[in-house]
Amino acid sequence: AQRVTQPEKLLSVFKGAPVELKCNYSYSGSPELFWYVQYSRQRLQLLLRHISRESIKGFTADLNKGETSFHLKKPFAQEEDSAMYYCALSGRAGNTPLVFGKGTRLSVIA
Amino acid sequence: GAGVSQSPSNKVTEKGKDVELRCDPISGHTALYWYRQSLGQGLEFLIYFQGNSAPDKSGLPSDRFSAERTGGSVSTLTIQRTQQEDSAVYLCASSFPGQGKTSGGVGETQYFGPGTRLLVL
């Protein structure tokens, strides 16, 4: 079964502290992994995807196939990073629906 | 260019009434998805359209839910005989089926609309 688990509903960190949002997945095959972010009063938008191996807004995520994890990290949190973060996966066979985790609300405290 | 748009932005209805939610995808995007975002359940896939292929309806929670896509563009999600548990934010997303040419052979990025917040009283 396809499943994405985000164990933390809420994560609070101080500004300047490192951030790690956890994501574990279950999928038979080779999925593609994504992080989506939803800022207050804004639409859901793509933050990064593992295939691109990019760093967006200082965030990175490494796919660990052995641990089936795709944790999102940032060395120094900023107040503007406060948002809802969703980890998601899709199959690699072209366009397929996303399977989302339940999300983690990140709160960065000044 | 314009992103995915959805209407109405908010809808309040009485239990038992039918509602229609509309999605306008990004021009040229032939893949269109409906998701539901509810408290405690996170984001759930409902239905997926890809070009002229038969839609993937595997995520629809009951036969009260249906969707169509006319002319390969605009889509309407219909909920019949609404129930209070249907209250949620309904999100639409679209993507360009470029066979992954811009992403190394895998699925293209999905772009989301602002959602329709449905409240069933």
Tab-separated table of C-alpha atoms in Angstrom:
chain	number	residue	atom	x	y	z
A	1	ALA	CA	0.000	0.000	0.000
A	2	GLN	CA	1.113	3.538	-0.682
A	3	ARG	CA	1.478	5.593	2.437
A	4	VAL	CA	3.244	8.745	3.587
A	5	THR	CA	3.807	9.327	7.282
A	6	GLN	CA	4.650	12.651	8.870
A	7	PRO	CA	4.940	11.882	12.570
A	8	GLU	CA	4.851	15.472	13.827
A	9	LYS	CA	1.642	17.514	13.575
A	10	LEU	CA	3.370	20.589	14.963
A	11	LEU	CA	6.998	21.579	15.145
A	12	SER	CA	8.115	24.759	16.885
A	13	VAL	CA	11.658	26.051	16.565
A	14	PHE	CA	13.416	29.310	17.336
A	15	LYS	CA	14.585	31.579	14.544
A	16	GLY	CA	18.093	30.590	13.488
A	17	ALA	CA	17.768	27.033	14.783
A	18	PRO	CA	18.014	24.019	12.464
A	19	VAL	CA	14.812	22.461	11.204
A	20	GLU	CA	14.058	18.876	10.258
A	21	LEU	CA	10.594	17.827	9.168
A	22	LYS	CA	10.302	14.060	9.073
A	23	CYS	CA	8.717	12.038	6.292
A	24	ASN	CA	8.634	8.275	5.842
A	25	TYR	CA	6.962	6.464	2.995
A	26	SER	CA	5.732	3.056	1.970
A	27	TYR	CA	5.591	2.186	-1.725
A	28	SER	CA	6.211	-0.913	-3.796
A	29	GLY	CA	8.512	0.353	-6.496
A	30	SER	CA	10.431	3.559	-7.041
A	31	PRO	CA	8.267	6.549	-6.184
A	32	GLU	CA	8.937	10.169	-6.737
A	33	LEU	CA	8.948	12.227	-3.545
A	34	PHE	CA	7.854	15.823	-3.088
A	35	TRP	CA	7.545	18.476	-0.420
A	36	TYR	CA	4.654	20.901	-0.786
A	37	VAL	CA	4.187	23.999	1.369
A	38	GLN	CA	1.109	26.045	2.191
A	39	TYR	CA	1.719	29.497	3.666
A	40	SER	CA	-1.070	31.276	5.490
A	41	ARG	CA	-3.874	32.291	3.097
A	42	GLN	CA	-1.965	30.969	0.081
A	43	ARG	CA	-2.429	27.970	-2.153
A	44	LEU	CA	-0.497	24.754	-1.891
A	45	GLN	CA	2.737	24.986	-3.855
A	46	LEU	CA	5.649	22.760	-4.665
A	47	LEU	CA	8.715	23.363	-2.512
A	48	LEU	CA	11.014	20.710	-3.936
A	49	ARG	CA	11.120	17.264	-5.481
A	50	HIS	CA	13.810	14.669	-5.026
A	51	ILE	CA	14.454	14.182	-8.734
A	52	SER	CA	15.584	17.814	-9.073
A	53	ARG	CA	18.049	17.655	-6.207
A	54	GLU	CA	17.586	21.405	-5.724
A	55	SER	CA	17.789	23.598	-2.675
A	56	ILE	CA	14.778	25.908	-2.466
A	57	LYS	CA	14.600	28.718	0.110
A	58	GLY	CA	17.477	26.990	1.894
A	59	PHE	CA	15.568	23.709	2.240
A	60	THR	CA	16.976	20.375	1.108
A	61	ALA	CA	15.662	16.833	1.234
A	62	ASP	CA	17.544	13.625	0.581
A	63	LEU	CA	15.831	10.433	-0.422
A	64	ASN	CA	17.032	7.541	1.744
A	65	LYS	CA	15.748	4.370	0.112
A	66	GLY	CA	17.115	2.152	2.864
A	67	GLU	CA	15.148	3.988	5.537
A	68	THR	CA	12.332	4.942	3.124
A	69	SER	CA	12.621	8.509	4.311
A	70	PHE	CA	12.603	11.947	2.702
A	71	HIS	CA	13.189	14.342	5.567
A	72	LEU	CA	13.137	18.095	4.885
A	73	LYS	CA	15.960	20.114	6.404
A	74	LYS	CA	17.068	23.699	6.750
A	75	PRO	CA	20.132	24.762	8.744
A	76	PHE	CA	18.750	28.106	9.965
A	77	ALA	CA	15.002	28.646	10.277
A	78	GLN	CA	13.458	31.998	9.386
A	79	GLU	CA	10.147	33.423	10.566
A	80	GLU	CA	8.821	33.365	7.003
A	81	ASP	CA	9.265	29.574	6.967
A	82	SER	CA	6.245	29.240	9.258
A	83	ALA	CA	3.735	27.249	7.217
A	84	MET	CA	2.121	23.855	6.726
A	85	TYR	CA	4.410	21.336	5.054
A	86	TYR	CA	3.200	18.233	3.245
A	87	CYS	CA	5.314	15.336	2.084
A	88	ALA	CA	3.895	13.482	-0.930
A	89	LEU	CA	4.725	10.681	-3.309
A	90	SER	CA	3.646	9.599	-6.750
A	91	GLY	CA	4.415	6.687	-9.001
A	92	ARG	CA	6.926	7.161	-11.749
A	93	ALA	CA	4.615	6.053	-14.536
A	94	GLY	CA	3.859	9.450	-15.986
A	95	ASN	CA	1.325	11.683	-14.270
A	96	THR	CA	-0.242	9.973	-11.290
A	97	PRO	CA	-2.177	11.273	-8.291
A	98	LEU	CA	-0.205	12.354	-5.267
A	99	VAL	CA	-0.401	10.520	-1.957
A	100	PHE	CA	0.052	13.046	0.820
A	101	GLY	CA	1.108	12.828	4.416
A	102	LYS	CA	-1.108	14.579	6.955
A	103	GLY	CA	1.231	17.536	7.154
A	104	THR	CA	3.411	19.216	9.742
A	105	ARG	CA	2.795	22.763	10.870
A	106	LEU	CA	6.111	24.545	11.327
A	107	SER	CA	6.123	27.508	13.661
A	108	VAL	CA	9.298	29.598	13.791
A	109	ILE	CA	9.493	31.688	16.928
A	110	ALA	CA	11.325	34.997	16.880
B	1	GLY	CA	0.245	33.280	-17.018
B	2	ALA	CA	-2.877	32.533	-14.988
B	3	GLY	CA	-2.761	29.697	-12.517
B	4	VAL	CA	-5.424	27.140	-11.684
B	5	SER	CA	-8.659	28.847	-10.678
B	6	GLN	CA	-11.581	27.450	-8.722
B	7	SER	CA	-15.074	28.695	-7.996
B	8	PRO	CA	-16.774	29.402	-5.758
B	9	SER	CA	-14.136	30.162	-3.152
B	10	ASN	CA	-16.640	29.418	-0.384
B	11	LYS	CA	-19.888	27.484	-0.412
B	12	VAL	CA	-22.333	26.997	2.430
B	13	THR	CA	-25.150	24.552	1.832
B	14	GLU	CA	-27.742	22.619	3.718
B	15	LYS	CA	-27.520	18.905	4.285
B	16	GLY	CA	-29.190	17.028	1.448
B	17	LYS	CA	-28.611	19.676	-1.225
B	18	ASP	CA	-26.442	19.139	-4.312
B	19	VAL	CA	-23.369	21.290	-4.967
B	20	GLU	CA	-21.161	21.882	-7.987
B	21	LEU	CA	-17.546	22.982	-7.730
B	22	ARG	CA	-15.657	24.267	-10.727
B	23	CYS	CA	-12.003	24.090	-11.725
B	24	ASP	CA	-10.240	25.909	-14.560
B	25	PRO	CA	-6.823	24.338	-15.118
B	26	ILE	CA	-3.772	26.049	-16.535
B	27	SER	CA	-4.087	26.371	-20.301
B	28	GLY	CA	-2.441	23.439	-22.052
B	29	HIS	CA	-2.464	21.192	-18.997
B	30	THR	CA	-4.266	18.003	-19.943
B	31	ALA	CA	-3.943	16.280	-16.568
B	32	LEU	CA	-6.419	17.440	-13.902
B	33	TYR	CA	-6.821	16.202	-10.343
B	34	TRP	CA	-9.320	16.737	-7.546
B	35	TYR	CA	-8.258	16.392	-3.898
B	36	ARG	CA	-10.044	16.963	-0.620
B	37	GLN	CA	-8.413	18.607	2.395
B	38	SER	CA	-10.254	17.962	5.621
B	39	LEU	CA	-9.391	18.333	9.283
B	40	GLY	CA	-7.733	15.242	10.602
B	41	GLN	CA	-7.631	13.522	7.210
B	42	GLY	CA	-5.078	15.652	5.419
B	43	LEU	CA	-5.157	15.720	1.625
B	44	GLU	CA	-6.972	12.875	-0.110
B	45	PHE	CA	-7.065	12.123	-3.817
B	46	LEU	CA	-10.558	11.998	-5.315
B	47	ILE	CA	-10.407	11.731	-9.106
B	48	TYR	CA	-7.946	12.207	-11.965
B	49	PHE	CA	-8.434	13.079	-15.642
B	50	GLN	CA	-5.743	12.599	-18.280
B	51	GLY	CA	-6.568	13.791	-21.761
B	52	ASN	CA	-9.246	11.650	-23.392
B	53	SER	CA	-8.605	8.606	-21.224
B	54	ALA	CA	-11.239	7.296	-18.830
B	55	PRO	CA	-10.890	9.094	-15.494
B	56	ASP	CA	-9.380	7.397	-12.458
B	57	LYS	CA	-12.242	7.516	-9.953
B	58	SER	CA	-10.607	5.312	-7.359
B	59	GLY	CA	-10.516	8.019	-4.698
B	60	LEU	CA	-14.174	9.013	-4.747
B	61	PRO	CA	-15.577	8.275	-1.269
B	62	SER	CA	-19.116	7.398	-2.387
B	63	ASP	CA	-21.422	7.360	-5.396
B	64	ARG	CA	-22.713	10.772	-4.323
B	65	PHE	CA	-19.499	12.187	-5.756
B	66	SER	CA	-18.949	12.563	-9.486
B	67	ALA	CA	-16.869	14.730	-11.775
B	68	GLU	CA	-16.684	15.529	-15.417
B	69	ARG	CA	-14.347	17.392	-17.648
B	70	THR	CA	-15.730	19.043	-20.736
B	71	GLY	CA	-13.623	19.715	-23.782
B	72	GLY	CA	-10.504	18.586	-22.007
B	73	SER	CA	-10.372	21.774	-19.967
B	74	VAL	CA	-12.842	22.903	-17.278
B	75	SER	CA	-13.895	20.328	-14.715
B	76	THR	CA	-16.912	20.195	-12.409
B	77	LEU	CA	-17.043	18.156	-9.214
B	78	THR	CA	-20.603	17.402	-8.130
B	79	ILE	CA	-21.625	16.228	-4.696
B	80	GLN	CA	-25.204	15.035	-4.446
B	81	ARG	CA	-27.244	14.932	-1.250
B	82	THR	CA	-24.457	16.565	0.743
B	83	GLN	CA	-23.678	15.343	4.228
B	84	GLN	CA	-21.957	17.186	7.062
B	85	GLU	CA	-18.881	14.973	6.671
B	86	ASP	CA	-18.465	16.389	3.145
B	87	SER	CA	-17.380	19.693	4.702
B	88	ALA	CA	-13.808	20.268	3.573
B	89	VAL	CA	-11.637	22.273	1.219
B	90	TYR	CA	-11.774	20.834	-2.283
B	91	LEU	CA	-8.568	21.381	-4.242
B	92	CYS	CA	-7.996	21.100	-7.942
B	93	ALA	CA	-4.576	20.662	-9.551
B	94	SER	CA	-3.345	20.411	-13.099
B	95	SER	CA	-0.138	19.310	-14.760
B	96	PHE	CA	1.377	19.197	-18.207
B	97	PRO	CA	1.839	15.667	-19.457
B	98	GLY	CA	5.166	16.221	-21.119
B	99	GLN	CA	6.096	12.606	-20.494
B	100	GLY	CA	8.471	13.933	-17.918
B	101	LYS	CA	10.646	15.652	-20.444
B	102	THR	CA	11.471	18.366	-17.980
B	103	SER	CA	11.934	16.046	-15.045
B	104	GLY	CA	13.904	13.072	-16.254
B	105	GLY	CA	11.108	10.733	-17.214
B	106	VAL	CA	8.813	11.060	-14.221
B	107	GLY	CA	5.559	12.840	-13.559
B	108	GLU	CA	5.239	16.555	-14.033
B	109	THR	CA	4.683	19.039	-11.217
B	110	GLN	CA	1.078	19.523	-10.140
B	111	TYR	CA	-0.095	23.122	-9.748
B	112	PHE	CA	-2.863	23.695	-7.267
B	113	GLY	CA	-5.790	26.060	-7.249
B	114	PRO	CA	-6.859	28.077	-4.197
B	115	GLY	CA	-9.576	25.587	-3.295
B	116	THR	CA	-13.287	25.759	-2.573
B	117	ARG	CA	-14.209	25.708	1.093
B	118	LEU	CA	-17.446	23.742	1.464
B	119	LEU	CA	-19.497	23.867	4.638
B	120	VAL	CA	-22.518	21.605	4.947
B	121	LEU	CA	-24.886	22.654	7.708
